[in-house]
Tab-separated table of C-alpha atoms and ligand atoms in Angstrom:
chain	number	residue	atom	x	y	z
A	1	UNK	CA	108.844	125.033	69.289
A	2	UNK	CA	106.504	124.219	66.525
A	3	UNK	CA	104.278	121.131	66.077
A	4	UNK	CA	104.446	119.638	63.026
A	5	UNK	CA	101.254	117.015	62.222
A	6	UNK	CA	100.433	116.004	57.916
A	7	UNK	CA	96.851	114.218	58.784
A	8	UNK	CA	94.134	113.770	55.425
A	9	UNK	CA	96.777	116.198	53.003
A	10	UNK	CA	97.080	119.118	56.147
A	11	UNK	CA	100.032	120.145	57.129
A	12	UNK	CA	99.189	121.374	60.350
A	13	UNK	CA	101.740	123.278	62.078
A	14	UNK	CA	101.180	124.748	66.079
A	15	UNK	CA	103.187	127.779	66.902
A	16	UNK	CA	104.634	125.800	70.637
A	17	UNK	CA	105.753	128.498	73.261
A	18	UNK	CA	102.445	129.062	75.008
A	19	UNK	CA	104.264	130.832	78.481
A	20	UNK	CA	105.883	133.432	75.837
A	21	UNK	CA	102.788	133.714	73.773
A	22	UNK	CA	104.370	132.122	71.025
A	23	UNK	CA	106.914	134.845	70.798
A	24	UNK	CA	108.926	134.192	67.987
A	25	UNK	CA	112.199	132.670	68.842
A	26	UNK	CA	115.772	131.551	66.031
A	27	UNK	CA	114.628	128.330	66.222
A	28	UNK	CA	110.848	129.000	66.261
A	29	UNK	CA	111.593	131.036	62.960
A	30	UNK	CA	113.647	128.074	61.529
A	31	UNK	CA	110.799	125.463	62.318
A	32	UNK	CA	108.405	127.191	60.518
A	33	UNK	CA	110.147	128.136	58.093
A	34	UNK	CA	111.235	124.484	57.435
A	35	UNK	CA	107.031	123.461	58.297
A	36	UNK	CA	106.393	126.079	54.748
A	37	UNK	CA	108.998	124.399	52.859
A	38	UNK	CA	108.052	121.223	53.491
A	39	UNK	CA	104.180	122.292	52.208
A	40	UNK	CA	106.196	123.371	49.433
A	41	UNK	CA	107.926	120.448	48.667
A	42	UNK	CA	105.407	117.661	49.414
A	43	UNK	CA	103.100	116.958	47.027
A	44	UNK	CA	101.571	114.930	49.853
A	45	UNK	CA	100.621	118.276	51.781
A	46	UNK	CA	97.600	119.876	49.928
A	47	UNK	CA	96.680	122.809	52.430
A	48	UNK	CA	98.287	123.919	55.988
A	49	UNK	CA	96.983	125.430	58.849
A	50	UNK	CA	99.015	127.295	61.094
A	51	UNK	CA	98.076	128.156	64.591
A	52	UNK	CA	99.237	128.823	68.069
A	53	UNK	CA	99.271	127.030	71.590
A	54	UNK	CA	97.839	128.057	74.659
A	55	UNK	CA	95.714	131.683	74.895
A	56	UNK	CA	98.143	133.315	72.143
A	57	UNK	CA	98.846	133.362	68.980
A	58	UNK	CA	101.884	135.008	68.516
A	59	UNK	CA	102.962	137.762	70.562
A	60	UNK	CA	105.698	138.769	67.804
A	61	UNK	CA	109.097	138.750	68.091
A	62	UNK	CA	110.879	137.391	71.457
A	63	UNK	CA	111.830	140.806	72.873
A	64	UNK	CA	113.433	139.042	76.051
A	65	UNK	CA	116.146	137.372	73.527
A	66	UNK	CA	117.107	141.492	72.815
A	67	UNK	CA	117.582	143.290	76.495
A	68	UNK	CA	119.368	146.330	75.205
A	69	UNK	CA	120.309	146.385	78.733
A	70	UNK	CA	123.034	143.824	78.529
A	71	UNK	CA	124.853	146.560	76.367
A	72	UNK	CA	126.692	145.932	73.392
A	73	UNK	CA	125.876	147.531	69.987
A	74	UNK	CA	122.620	147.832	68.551
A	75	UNK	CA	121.489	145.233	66.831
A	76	UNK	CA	121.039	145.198	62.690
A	77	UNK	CA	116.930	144.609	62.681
A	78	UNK	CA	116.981	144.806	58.624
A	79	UNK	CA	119.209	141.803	58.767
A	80	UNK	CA	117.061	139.986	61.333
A	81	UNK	CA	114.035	140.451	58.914
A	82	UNK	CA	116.187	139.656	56.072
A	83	UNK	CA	117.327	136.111	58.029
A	84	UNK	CA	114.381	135.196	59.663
A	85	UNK	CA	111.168	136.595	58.655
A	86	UNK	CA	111.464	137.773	54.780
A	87	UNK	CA	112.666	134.480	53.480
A	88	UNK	CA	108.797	132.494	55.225
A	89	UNK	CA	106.975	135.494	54.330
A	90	UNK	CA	108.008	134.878	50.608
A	91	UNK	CA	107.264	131.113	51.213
A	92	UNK	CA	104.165	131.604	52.813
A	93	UNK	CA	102.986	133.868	49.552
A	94	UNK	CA	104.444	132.067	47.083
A	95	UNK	CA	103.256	128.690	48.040
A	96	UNK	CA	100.661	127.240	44.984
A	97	UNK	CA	98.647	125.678	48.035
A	98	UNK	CA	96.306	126.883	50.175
A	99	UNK	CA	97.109	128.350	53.728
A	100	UNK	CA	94.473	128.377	56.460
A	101	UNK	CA	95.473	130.736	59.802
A	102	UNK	CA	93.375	130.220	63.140
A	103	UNK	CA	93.992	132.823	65.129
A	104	UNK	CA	93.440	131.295	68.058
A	105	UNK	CA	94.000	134.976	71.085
A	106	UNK	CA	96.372	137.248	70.405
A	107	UNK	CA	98.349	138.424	67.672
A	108	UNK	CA	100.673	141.440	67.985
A	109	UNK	CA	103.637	142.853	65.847
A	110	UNK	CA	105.001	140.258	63.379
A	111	UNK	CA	102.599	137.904	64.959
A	112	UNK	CA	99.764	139.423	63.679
A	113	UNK	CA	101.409	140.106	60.115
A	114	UNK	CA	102.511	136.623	59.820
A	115	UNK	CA	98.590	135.916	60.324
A	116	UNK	CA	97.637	138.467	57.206
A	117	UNK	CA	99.859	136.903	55.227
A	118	UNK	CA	97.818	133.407	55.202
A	119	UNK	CA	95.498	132.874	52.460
A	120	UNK	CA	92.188	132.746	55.088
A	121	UNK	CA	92.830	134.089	58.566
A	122	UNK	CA	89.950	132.722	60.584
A	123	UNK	CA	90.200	134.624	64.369
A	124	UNK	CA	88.450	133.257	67.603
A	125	UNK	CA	85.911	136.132	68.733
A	126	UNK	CA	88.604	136.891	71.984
A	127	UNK	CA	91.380	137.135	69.884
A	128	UNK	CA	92.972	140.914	68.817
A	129	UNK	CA	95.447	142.019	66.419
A	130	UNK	CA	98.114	144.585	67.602
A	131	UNK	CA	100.570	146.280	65.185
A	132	UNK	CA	102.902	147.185	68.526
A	133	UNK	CA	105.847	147.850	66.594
A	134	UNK	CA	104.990	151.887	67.441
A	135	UNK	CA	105.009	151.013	71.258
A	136	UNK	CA	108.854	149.797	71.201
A	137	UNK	CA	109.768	152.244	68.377
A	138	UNK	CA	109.774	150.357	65.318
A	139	UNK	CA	107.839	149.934	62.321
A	140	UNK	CA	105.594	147.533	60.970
A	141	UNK	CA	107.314	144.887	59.363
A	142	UNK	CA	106.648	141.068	57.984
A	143	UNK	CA	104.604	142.481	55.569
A	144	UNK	CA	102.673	144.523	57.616
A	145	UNK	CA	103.004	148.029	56.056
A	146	UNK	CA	101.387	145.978	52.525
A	147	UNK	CA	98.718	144.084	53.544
A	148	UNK	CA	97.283	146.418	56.272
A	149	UNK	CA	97.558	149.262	53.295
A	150	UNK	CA	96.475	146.510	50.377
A	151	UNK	CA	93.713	145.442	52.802
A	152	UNK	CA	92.834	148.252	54.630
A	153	UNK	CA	93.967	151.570	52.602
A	154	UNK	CA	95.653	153.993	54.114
A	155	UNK	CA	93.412	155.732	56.982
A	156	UNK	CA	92.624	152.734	58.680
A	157	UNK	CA	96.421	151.289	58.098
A	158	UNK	CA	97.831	154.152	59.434
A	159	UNK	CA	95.313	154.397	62.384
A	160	UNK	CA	96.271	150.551	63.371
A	161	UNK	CA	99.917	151.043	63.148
A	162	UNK	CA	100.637	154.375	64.542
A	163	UNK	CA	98.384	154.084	67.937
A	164	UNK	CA	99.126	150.449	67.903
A	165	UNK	CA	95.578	149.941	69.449
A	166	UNK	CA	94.205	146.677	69.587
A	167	UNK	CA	91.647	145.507	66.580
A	168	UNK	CA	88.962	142.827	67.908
A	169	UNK	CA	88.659	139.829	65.498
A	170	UNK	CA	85.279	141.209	65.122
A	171	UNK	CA	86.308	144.269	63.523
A	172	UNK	CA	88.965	142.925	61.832
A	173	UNK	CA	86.452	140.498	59.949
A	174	UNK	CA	83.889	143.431	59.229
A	175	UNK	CA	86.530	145.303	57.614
A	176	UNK	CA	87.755	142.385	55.435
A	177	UNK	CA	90.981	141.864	57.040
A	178	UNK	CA	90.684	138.697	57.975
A	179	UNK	CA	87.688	136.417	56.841
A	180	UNK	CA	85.476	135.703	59.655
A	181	UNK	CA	85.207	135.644	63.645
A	182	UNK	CA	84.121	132.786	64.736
A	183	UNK	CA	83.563	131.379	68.800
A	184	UNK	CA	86.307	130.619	70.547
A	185	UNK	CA	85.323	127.134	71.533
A	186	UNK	CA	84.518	126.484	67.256
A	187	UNK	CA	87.476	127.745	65.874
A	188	UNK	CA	89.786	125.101	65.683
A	189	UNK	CA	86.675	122.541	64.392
A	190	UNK	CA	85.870	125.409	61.885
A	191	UNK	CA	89.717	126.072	60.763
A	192	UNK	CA	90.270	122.105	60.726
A	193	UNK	CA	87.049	121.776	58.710
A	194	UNK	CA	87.931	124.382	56.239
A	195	UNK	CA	91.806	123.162	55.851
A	196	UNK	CA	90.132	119.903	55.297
A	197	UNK	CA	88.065	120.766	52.455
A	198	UNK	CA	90.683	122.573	50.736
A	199	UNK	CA	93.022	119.708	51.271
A	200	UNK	CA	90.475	117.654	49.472
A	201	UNK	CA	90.254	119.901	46.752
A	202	UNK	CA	91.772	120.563	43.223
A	203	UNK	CA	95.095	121.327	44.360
A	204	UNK	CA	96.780	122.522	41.037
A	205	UNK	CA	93.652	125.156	40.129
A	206	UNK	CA	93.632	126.432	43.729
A	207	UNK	CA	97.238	127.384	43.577
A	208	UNK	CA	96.855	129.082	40.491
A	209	UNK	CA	93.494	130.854	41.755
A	210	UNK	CA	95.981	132.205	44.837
A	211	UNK	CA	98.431	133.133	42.358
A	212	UNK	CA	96.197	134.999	40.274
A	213	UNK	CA	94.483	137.142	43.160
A	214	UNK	CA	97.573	138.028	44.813
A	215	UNK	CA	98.881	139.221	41.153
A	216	UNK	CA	95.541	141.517	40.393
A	217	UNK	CA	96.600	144.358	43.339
A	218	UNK	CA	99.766	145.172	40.751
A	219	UNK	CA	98.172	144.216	37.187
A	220	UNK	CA	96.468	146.388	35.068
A	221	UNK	CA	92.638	144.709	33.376
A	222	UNK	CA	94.704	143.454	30.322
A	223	UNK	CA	97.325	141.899	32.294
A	224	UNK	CA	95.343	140.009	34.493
A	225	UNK	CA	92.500	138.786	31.531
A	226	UNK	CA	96.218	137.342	29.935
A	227	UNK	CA	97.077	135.834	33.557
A	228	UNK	CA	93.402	134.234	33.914
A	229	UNK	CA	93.640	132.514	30.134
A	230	UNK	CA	96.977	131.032	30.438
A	231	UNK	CA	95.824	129.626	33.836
A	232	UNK	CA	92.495	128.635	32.842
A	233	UNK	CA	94.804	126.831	30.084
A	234	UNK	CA	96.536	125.180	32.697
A	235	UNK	CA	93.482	124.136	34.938
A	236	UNK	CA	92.128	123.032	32.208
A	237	UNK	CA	94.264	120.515	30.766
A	238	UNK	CA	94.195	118.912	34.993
A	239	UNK	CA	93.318	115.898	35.841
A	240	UNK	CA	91.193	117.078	38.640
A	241	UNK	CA	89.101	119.146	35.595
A	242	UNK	CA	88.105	116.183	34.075
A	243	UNK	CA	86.960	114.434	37.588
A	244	UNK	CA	85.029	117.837	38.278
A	245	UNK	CA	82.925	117.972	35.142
A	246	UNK	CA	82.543	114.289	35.168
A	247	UNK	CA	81.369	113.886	38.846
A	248	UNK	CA	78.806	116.659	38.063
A	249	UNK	CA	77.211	115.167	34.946
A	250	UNK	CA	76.581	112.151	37.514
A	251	UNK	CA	75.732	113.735	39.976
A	252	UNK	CA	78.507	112.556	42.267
A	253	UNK	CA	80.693	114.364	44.275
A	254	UNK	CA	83.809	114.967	42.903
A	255	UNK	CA	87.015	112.974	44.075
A	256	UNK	CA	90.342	115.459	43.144
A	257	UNK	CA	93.952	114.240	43.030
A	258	UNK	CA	95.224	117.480	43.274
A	259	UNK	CA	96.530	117.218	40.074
B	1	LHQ	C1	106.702	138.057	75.712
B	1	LHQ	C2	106.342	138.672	74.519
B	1	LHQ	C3	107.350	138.940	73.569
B	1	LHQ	C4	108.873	137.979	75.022
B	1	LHQ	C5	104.589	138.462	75.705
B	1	LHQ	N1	108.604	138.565	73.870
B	1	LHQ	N2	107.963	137.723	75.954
B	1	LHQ	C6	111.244	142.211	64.139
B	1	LHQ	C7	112.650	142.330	64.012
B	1	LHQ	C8	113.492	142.331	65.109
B	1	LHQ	C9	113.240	142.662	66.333
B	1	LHQ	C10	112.054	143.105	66.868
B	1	LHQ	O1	110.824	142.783	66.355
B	1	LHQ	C11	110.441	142.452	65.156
B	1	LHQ	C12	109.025	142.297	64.953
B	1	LHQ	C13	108.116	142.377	66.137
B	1	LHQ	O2	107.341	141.490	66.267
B	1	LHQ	S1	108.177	143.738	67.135
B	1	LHQ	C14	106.798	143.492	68.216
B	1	LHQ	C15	107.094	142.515	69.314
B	1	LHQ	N3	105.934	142.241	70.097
B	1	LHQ	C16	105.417	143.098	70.985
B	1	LHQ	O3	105.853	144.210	71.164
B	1	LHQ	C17	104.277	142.574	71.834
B	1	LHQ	C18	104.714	142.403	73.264
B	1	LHQ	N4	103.661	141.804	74.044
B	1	LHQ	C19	102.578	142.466	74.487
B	1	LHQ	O4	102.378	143.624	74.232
B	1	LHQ	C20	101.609	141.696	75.343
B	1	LHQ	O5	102.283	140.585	75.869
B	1	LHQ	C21	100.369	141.217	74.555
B	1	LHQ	C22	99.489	142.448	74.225
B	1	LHQ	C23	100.738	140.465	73.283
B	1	LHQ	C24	99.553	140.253	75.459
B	1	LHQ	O6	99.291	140.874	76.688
B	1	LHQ	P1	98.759	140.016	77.931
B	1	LHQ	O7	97.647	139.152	77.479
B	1	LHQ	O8	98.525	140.987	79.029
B	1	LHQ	O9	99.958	139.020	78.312
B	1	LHQ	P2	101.344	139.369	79.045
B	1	LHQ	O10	101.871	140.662	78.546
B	1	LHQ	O11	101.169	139.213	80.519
B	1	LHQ	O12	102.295	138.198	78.471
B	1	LHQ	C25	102.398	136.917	79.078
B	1	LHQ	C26	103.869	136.558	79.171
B	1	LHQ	O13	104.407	136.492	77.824
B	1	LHQ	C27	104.634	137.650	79.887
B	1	LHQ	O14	105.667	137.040	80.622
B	1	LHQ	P3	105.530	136.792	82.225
B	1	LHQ	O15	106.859	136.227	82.619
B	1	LHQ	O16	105.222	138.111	82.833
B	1	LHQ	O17	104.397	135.821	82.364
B	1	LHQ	C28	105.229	138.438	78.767
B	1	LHQ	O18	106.396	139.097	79.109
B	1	LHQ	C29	105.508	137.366	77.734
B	1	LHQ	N5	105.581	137.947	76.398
B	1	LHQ	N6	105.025	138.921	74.510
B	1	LHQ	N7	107.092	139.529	72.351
């Protein structure tokens, strides 16, 4: 259900259910989910890029796996988020290595918020983002309700969730919610490209360059001029420092580690 490929330090990793448009199934949630951690835990992975198959890119929860009208008792939602999406939305954040989405057509509900949660969200021109939650009476979830507000603010946020109309990549990029719209017949050459590049780069400074942007929405000036010398500290004492400042006094490229 997802496609798993670690070529040049990306860990690529294909969201696989293209008749469903990539609805997200148990075991779709555990295989990516397991796809993060392993970016996590390989130092050989140095930048993934997620995707989907086919025309979609995630339609957002399987709804056909919940037909209220087999009966039974409603189901505990919180504790579906709490199993399967909060724990890879924490990963995704928290992982000190870059994360490149392609949003290669559609991307509705959790779909799309699983998308705003990568560090660079590139979106083929065709491609829309839906927050349908309001359609089937829920509410924005996988992060939704903080990025789109982070991102967004609040009138545009609430516009987007409570209508649940469809954003075009195009707007979506000229409001800064995602970072550019490209053609649909570049985007996987430009998303490949760009995961490459990262992949290539100084692994240890980028993750701490993530780190401190995603801290600056919460810190105050002080806290984040502390955050940026004790990581500067850090960067600076890297291996991949020393290569930087070296290649450019020859006028070489530089060739990081990632260390
Ligand atoms: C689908 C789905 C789908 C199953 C298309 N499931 N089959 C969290 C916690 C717990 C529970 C609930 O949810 C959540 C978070 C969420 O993500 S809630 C939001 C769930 N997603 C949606 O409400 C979106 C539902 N899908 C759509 O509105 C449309 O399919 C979109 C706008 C994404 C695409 O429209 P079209 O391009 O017109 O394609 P289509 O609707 O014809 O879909 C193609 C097939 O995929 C179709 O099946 P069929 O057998 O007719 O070919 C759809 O039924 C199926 N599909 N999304 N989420």
């Amino acid at each position: 259900t997802v496609l798993v490929d670690l070529t040049d330090g990306v860990l690529t990793l294909v969201l696989n259910r293209p008749d469903r448009l990539n609805a997200l199934t148990d075991d779709m949630h555990m295989a990516l989910r397991a796809g993060i951690q392993r970016a996590h835990d390989d130092a050989d992975v140095r930048a993934v890029l997620l995707t989907g198959a086919g025309r979609a890119f995630c339609a957002g929860q399987d709804l056909g796996d919940r037909d209220p009208r087999r009966g039974g008792p409603a189901p505990d939602l919180g504790q579906t988020l709490e199993t399967y999406y909060n724990p890879t939305l924490r990963l995704i954040r928290s992982l000190d290595k870059p994360v490149v989405c392609a949003v290669n057509g559609v991307a509705a509900g959790a779909g799309a918020n699983i998308a705003l949660a990568c560090d660079i969200v590139l979106a083929a021109q065709s491609a829309r983002f839906i927050q349908a939650f309001a359609k089937i009476g829920l509410v924005p979830d996988a992060g939704g309700s903080w990025s789109l507000t982070r991102i967004l603010g609040e009138a545009r946020a609430k516009a987007l969730a409570l209508t649940a109309e469809p954003l075009p990549a195009q707007q979506a990029a000229d409001w800064g919610l995602i970072w550019k719209a490209v053609a649909d017949e570049a985007l996987m050459d430009q998303a490949s490209a760009l995961a490459l590049s990262l992949a290539a780069g100084p692994t240890l400074g980028l993750g701490l360059t993530k780190r401190l942007i995603q801290a600056a929405a919460t810190n105050s000036l002080d806290e984040q001029l502390d955050l940026e010398r004790d990581a500067q500290r850090k960067a600076g004492r890297s291996a991949d420092y020393a290569e930087g400042v070296t290649a450019f006094l020859e006028k070489r490229p530089a060739l990081f580690r990632g260390e």
